[in-house]
XYZ file of C-alpha atoms in Angstrom:
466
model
C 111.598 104.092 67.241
C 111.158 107.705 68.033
C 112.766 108.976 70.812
C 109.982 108.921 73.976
C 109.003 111.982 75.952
C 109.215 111.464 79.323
C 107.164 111.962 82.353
C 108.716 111.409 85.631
C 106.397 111.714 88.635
C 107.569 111.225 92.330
C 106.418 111.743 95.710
C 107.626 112.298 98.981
C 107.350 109.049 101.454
C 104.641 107.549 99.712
C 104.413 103.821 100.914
C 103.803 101.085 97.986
C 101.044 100.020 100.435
C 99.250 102.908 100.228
C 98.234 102.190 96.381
C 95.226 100.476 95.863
C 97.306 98.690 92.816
C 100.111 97.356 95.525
C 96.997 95.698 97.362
C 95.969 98.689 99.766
C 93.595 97.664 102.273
C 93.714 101.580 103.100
C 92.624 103.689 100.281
C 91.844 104.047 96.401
C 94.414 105.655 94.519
C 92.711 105.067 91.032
C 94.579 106.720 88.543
C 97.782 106.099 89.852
C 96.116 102.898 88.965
C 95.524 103.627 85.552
C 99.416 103.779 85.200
C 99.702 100.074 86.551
C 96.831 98.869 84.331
C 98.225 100.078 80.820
C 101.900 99.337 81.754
C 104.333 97.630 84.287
C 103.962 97.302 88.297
C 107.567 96.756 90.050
C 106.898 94.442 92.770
C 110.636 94.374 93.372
C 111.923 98.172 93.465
C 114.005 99.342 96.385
C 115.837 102.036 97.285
C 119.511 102.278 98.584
C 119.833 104.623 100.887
C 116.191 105.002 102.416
C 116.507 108.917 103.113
C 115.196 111.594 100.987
C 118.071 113.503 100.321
C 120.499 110.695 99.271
C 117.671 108.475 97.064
C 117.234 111.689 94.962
C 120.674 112.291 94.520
C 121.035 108.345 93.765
C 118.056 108.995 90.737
C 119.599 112.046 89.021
C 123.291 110.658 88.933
C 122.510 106.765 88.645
C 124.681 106.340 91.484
C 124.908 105.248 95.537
C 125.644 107.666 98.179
C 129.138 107.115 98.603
C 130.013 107.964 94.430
C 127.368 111.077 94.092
C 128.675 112.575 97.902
C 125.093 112.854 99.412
C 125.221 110.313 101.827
C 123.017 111.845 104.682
C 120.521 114.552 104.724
C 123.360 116.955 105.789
C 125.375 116.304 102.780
C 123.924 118.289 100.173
C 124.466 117.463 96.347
C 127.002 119.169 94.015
C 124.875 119.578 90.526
C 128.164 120.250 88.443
C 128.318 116.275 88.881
C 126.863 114.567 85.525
C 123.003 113.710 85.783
C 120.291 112.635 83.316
C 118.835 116.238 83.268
C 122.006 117.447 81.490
C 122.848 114.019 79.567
C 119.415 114.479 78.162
C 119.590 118.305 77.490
C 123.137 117.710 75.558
C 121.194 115.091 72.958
C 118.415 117.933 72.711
C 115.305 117.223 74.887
C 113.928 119.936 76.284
C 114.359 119.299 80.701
C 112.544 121.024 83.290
C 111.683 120.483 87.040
C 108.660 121.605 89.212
C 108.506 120.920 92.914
C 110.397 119.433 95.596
C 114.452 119.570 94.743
C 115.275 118.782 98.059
C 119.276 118.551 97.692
C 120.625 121.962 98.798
C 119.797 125.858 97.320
C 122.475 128.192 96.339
C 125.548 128.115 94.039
C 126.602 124.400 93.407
C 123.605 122.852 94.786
C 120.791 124.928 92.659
C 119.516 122.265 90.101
C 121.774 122.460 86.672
C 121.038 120.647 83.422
C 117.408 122.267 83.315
C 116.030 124.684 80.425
C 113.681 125.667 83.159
C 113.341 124.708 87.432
C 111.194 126.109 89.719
C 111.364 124.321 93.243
C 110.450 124.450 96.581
C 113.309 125.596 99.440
C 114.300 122.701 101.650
C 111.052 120.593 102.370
C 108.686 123.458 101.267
C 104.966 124.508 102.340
C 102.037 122.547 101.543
C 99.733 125.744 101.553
C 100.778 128.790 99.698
C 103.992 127.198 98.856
C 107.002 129.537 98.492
C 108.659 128.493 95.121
C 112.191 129.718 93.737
C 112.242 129.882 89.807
C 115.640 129.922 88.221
C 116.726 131.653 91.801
C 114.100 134.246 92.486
C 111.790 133.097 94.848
C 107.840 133.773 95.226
C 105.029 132.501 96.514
C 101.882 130.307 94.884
C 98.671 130.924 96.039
C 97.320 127.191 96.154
C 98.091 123.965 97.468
C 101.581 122.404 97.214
C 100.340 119.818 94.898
C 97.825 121.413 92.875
C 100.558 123.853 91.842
C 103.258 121.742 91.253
C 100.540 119.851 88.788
C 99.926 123.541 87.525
C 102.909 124.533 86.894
C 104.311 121.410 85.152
C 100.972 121.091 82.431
C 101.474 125.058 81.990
C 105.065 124.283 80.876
C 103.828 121.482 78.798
C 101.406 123.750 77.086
C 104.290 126.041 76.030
C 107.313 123.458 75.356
C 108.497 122.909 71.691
C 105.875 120.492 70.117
C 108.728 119.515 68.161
C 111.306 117.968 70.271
C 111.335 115.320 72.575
C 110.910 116.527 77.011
C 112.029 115.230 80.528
C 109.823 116.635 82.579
C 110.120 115.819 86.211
C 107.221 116.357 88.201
C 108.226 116.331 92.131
C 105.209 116.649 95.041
C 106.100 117.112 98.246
C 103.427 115.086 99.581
C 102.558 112.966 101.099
C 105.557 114.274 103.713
C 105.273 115.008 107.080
C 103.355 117.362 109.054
C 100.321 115.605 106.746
C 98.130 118.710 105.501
C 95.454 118.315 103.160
C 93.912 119.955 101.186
C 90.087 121.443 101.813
C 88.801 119.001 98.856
C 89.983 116.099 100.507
C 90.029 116.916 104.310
C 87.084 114.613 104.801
C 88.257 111.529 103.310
C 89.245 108.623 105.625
C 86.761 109.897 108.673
C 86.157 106.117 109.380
C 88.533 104.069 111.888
C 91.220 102.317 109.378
C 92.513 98.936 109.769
C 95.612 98.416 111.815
C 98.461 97.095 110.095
C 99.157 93.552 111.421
C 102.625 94.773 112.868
C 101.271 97.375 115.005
C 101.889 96.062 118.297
C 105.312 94.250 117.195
C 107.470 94.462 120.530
C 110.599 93.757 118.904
C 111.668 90.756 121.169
C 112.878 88.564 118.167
C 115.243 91.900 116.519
C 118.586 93.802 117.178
C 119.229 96.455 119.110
C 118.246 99.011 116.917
C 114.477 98.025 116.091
C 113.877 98.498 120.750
C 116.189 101.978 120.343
C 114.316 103.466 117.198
C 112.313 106.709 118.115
C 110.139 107.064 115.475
C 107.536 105.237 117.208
C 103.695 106.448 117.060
C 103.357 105.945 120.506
C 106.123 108.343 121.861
C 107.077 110.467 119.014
C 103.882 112.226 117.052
C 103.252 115.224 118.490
C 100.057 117.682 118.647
C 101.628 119.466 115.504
C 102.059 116.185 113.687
C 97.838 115.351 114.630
C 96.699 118.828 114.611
C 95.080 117.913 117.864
C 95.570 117.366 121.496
C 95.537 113.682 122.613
C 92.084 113.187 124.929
C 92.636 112.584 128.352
C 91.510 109.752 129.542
C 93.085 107.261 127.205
C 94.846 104.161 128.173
C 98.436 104.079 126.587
C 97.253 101.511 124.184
C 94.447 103.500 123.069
C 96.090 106.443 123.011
C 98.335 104.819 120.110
C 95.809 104.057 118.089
C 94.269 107.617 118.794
C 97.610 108.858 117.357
C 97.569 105.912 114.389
C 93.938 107.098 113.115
C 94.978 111.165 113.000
C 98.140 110.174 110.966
C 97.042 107.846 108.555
C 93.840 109.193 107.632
C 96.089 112.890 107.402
C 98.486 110.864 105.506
C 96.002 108.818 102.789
C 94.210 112.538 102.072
C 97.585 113.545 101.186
C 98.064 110.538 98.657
C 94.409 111.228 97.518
C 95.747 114.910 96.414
C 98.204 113.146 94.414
C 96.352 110.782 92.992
C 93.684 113.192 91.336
C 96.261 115.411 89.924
C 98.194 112.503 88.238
C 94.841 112.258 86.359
C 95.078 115.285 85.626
C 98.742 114.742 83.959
C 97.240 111.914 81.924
C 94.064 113.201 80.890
C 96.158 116.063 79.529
C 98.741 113.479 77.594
C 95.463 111.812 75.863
C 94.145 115.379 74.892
C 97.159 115.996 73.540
C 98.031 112.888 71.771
C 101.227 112.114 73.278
C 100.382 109.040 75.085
C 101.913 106.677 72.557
C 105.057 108.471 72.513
C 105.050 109.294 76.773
C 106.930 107.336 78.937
C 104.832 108.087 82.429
C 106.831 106.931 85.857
C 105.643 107.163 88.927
C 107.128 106.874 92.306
C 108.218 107.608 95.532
C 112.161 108.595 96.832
C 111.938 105.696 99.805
C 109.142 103.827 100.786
C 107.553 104.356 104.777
C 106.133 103.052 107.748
C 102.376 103.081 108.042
C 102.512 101.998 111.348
C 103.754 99.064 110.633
C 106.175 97.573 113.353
C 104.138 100.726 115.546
C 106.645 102.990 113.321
C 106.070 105.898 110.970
C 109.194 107.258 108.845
C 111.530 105.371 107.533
C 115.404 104.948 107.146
C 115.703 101.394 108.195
C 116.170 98.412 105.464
C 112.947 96.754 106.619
C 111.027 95.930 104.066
C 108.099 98.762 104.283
C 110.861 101.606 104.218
C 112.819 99.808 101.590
C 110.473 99.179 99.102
C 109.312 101.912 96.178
C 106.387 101.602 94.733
C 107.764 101.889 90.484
C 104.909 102.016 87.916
C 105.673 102.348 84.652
C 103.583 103.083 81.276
C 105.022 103.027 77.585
C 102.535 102.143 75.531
C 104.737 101.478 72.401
C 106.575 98.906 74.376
C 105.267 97.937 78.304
C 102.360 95.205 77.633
C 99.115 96.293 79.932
C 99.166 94.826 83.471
C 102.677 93.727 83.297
C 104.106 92.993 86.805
C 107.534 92.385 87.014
C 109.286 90.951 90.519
C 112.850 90.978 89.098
C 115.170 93.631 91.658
C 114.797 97.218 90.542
C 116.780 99.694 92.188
C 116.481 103.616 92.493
C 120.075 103.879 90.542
C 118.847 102.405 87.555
C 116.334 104.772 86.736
C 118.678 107.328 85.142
C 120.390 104.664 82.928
C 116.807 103.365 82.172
C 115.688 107.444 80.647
C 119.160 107.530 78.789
C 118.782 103.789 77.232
C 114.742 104.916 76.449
C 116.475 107.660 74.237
C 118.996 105.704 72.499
C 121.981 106.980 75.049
C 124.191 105.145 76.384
C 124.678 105.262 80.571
C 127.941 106.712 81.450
C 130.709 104.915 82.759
C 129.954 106.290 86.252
C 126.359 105.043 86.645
C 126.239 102.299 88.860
C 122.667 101.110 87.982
C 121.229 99.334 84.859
C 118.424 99.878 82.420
C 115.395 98.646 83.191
C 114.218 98.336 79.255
C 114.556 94.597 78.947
C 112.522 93.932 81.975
C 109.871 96.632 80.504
C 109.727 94.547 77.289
C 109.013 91.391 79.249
C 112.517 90.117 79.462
C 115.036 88.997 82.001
C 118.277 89.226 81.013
C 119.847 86.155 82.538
C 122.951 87.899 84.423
C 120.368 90.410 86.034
C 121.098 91.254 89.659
C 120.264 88.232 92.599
C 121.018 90.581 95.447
C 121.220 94.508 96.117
C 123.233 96.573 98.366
C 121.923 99.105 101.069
C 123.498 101.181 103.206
C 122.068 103.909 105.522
C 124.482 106.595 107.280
C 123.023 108.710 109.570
C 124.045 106.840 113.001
C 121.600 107.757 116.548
C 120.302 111.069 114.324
C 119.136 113.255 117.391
C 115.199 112.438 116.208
C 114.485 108.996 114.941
C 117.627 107.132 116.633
C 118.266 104.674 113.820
C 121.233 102.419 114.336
C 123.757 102.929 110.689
C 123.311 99.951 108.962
C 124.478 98.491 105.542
C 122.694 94.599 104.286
C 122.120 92.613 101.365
C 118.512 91.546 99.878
C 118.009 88.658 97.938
C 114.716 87.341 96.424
C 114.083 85.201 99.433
C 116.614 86.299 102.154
C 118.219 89.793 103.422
C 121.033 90.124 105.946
C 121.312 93.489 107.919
C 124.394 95.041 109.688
C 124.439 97.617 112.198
C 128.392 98.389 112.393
C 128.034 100.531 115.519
C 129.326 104.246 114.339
C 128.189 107.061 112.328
C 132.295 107.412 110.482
C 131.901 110.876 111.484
C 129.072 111.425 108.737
C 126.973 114.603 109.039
C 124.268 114.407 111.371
C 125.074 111.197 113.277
C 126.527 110.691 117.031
C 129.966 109.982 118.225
C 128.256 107.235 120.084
C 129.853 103.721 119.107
C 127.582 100.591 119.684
C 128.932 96.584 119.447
C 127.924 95.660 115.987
C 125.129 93.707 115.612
C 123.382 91.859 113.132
C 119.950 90.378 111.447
C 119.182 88.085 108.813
C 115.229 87.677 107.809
C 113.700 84.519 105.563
C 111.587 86.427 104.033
C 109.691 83.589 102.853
C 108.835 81.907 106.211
C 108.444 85.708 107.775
C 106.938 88.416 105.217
C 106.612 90.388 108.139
C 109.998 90.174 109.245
C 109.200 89.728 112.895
C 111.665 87.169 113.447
C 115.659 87.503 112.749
C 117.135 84.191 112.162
C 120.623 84.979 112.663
C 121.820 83.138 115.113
C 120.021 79.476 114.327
C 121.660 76.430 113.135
C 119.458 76.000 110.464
C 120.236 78.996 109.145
C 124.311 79.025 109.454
C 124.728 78.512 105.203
C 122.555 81.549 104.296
C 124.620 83.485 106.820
C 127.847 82.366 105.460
C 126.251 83.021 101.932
C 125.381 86.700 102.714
C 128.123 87.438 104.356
C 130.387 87.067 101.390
C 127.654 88.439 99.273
C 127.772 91.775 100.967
C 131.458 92.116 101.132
C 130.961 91.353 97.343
C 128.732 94.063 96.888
C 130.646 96.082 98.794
C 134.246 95.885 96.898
C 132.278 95.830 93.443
C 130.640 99.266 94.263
C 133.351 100.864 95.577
C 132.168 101.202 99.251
C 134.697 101.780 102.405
C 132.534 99.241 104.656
C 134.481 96.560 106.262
C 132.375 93.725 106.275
C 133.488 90.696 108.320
C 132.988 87.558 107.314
C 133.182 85.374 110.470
């Protein structure tokens, strides 16, 4: 088989929910659609660290936060470390990047393993973006994801028709503060349907799910809604005042996306090089869309720990596959190297994905995956650290009290405390389980599990088991 070109597409926060191919009951996202419809839909993807700084560095390197160093948003990522850019650049594709980097600028942090990059600084501008190519910066007339979409087909248009690419396609939307563009800024004028969780009051959770800040209620501001809040609102219509501004803000944001993805593939037909294209697309974490009354995300719920993965390779993905095996973010770079006849190095922690793309499980494939979030009582959100376990049917949580001095949490210690979901029974996951009888084997189960995980991986966690 010829060695694929591939097409790596991710956003910034976008929710699997918010694709009309993950069941939407918010918005369209039709070509992102077309993706799903001639190739695979990962019901089962999740991320390991649901923060955008560490999931990024966790797709480049193939590894968790505690192997690749970037464990918080404060802990930026050292690009001498090995990454699929460069793996793929040594066995002669041609590499570039356009858009959000997102892991540090300057010296050992600029992106490496790239014949060409040309990023955004930090979180970047949605209109007129400043851009730094190869370390001189400029700005783009435009909007943020029209000229990342610009800028990748223009490199396209001039690559080497005669060797394979990697070309990794990075929109900062759908991120916070929610700007769309002018073609779009109408969409979404109706009221939206509230997500069944919206009024959850947490009485059945831990500690950390009544502490968490990132509520819509108390935490979106007039810069986040572009608007002041009317007067005259009861508090529980002044939340859904705040819901409507966000979301709709938010789904015009996705709809930007969307249209320029078609653009990517309409150009790949013209071309001819859908056959040969491998096209991903993705998000770094998954979100709350005010589910649980929450937006952001961080926590190992199930709306923040889920990423939407859609995945087209015509020469070997069936059409309409949908696969609900685990995925994780780490085995994306082992999945690229494995696509080009690589092997994955010996410090990649994930696994290739290309027997579940050809419609196969292999029968020692992962029952369980490992999370672990770091930044303890951040001075915004006030998230709890927590590390847990996720089976098909069951995930255990554990908020260990302490930050371990990580960058960007507080010196504040907490008891630990702890959550286990059947995620069967309660989809939702309105309802931790922990402490009933019935429950006291799946407990014992996880418990062990985790520490499992844990001491395989490498982790410093001390999990106990009683």
């Amino acid at each position: 088989m010829r060695r694929p070109n591939i097409l790596f597409i991710m956003a910034d926060d976008h929710a699997a929910h918010a694709l009309s191919c993950y069941g939407s009951e918010l918005n369209k996202t039709p070509h992102l659609d077309r993706i799903a419809a001639a190739g695979m839909r990962f019901d089962a993807c999740f991320c390991t660290n649901s923060i955008c700084t560490p999931s990024r560095a966790s797709i480049l390197t193939g590894t968790y936060s505690h192997v690749n160093g970037v464990t918080t948003l404060e802990t930026l990522f050292d690009a001498r470390q090995e990454t699929l850019p460069r793996l793929l650049r040594e066995a002669g594709y041609q590499t570039a990047i356009f858009g959000k980097w997102h892991l540090g600028h300057g010296g050992v942090h600029d992106p490496t393993g790239f014949d060409l990059w040309d990023v955004l600084p930090d979180q970047g501008a949605y209109h007129d973006p400043e851009l730094i190519r190869m370390g001189q910066r400029r700005v783009v007339p435009g909007y943020a994801t029209d000229v990342i979409t610009d800028l990748s087909l223009e490199w396209l248009e001039q690559r080497d028709p005669n060797r394979p690419f990697l070309l990794l396609c990075h929109h900062k939307a759908p991120h916070r503060p929610w700007e769309p563009d002018a073609a779009h800024a109408t969409l979404y004028d109706e009221e939206l349907p509230l997500p069944p969780t919206f009024d959850d009051d947490y009485r059945h959770r831990s500690r950390a799910a009544r502490r968490a800040r990132m509520r819509i209620d108390i935490h979106l501001n007039p810069e986040d809604l572009k608007a002041p809040v009317p007067p005259g609102l009861s508090a529980a219509e002044e939340k859904r005042w705040k819901y409507q501004r966000y979301i709709q803000d938010y789904l015009r944001c996705v709809a930007s996306i969307d249209d320029n993805v078609g653009r990517m593939l309409d150009w790949l037909d013209d071309a001819g090089l859908t056959a040969n294209t491998i096209v991903v697309y993705t998000s770094d974490q998954g979100f709350f869309l005010g589910d649980h009354g929450w937006y952001d995300k961080r926590f190992m719920y199930e709306e923040s720990l889920r990423m939407p993965l859609l995945v087209r390779w015509p020469e070997v993905v069936e059409p309409g596959w949908v696969c609900d095996d685990l995925a994780l973010n780490v085995d994306l770079a082992p999945t690229f190297l494995a696509s080009a006849g690589l092997p994955a190095s010996e410090r990649m922690q994930g696994r290739s994905l290309l027997p579940l793309l050809a419609g196969e499980t292999p029968p020692d494939w992962r029952a369980s995956m490992y999370y672990r979030y770091w930044m303890h009582l951040d001075s915004i959100h006030r998230i709890e650290a927590h590390a847990g376990v996720r089976t098909r049917d069951r995930k255990l949580v554990y908020y260990y009290g302490d930050g371990g001095g990580q960058p960007g949490s507080s010196a504040e210690t907490l008891p630990p405390e702890w959550e286990l979901f059947d995620l069967d029974a309660d989809p939702y996951e309105l309802r931790s389980v922990h402490d009933e009888a019935d429950y006291a084997d799946d407990l014992r189960r996880l418990r062990s599990e985790l520490r499992r995980l844990v001491d395989e991986l490498g982790d410093d966690l001390d999990v106990p088991l009683t």
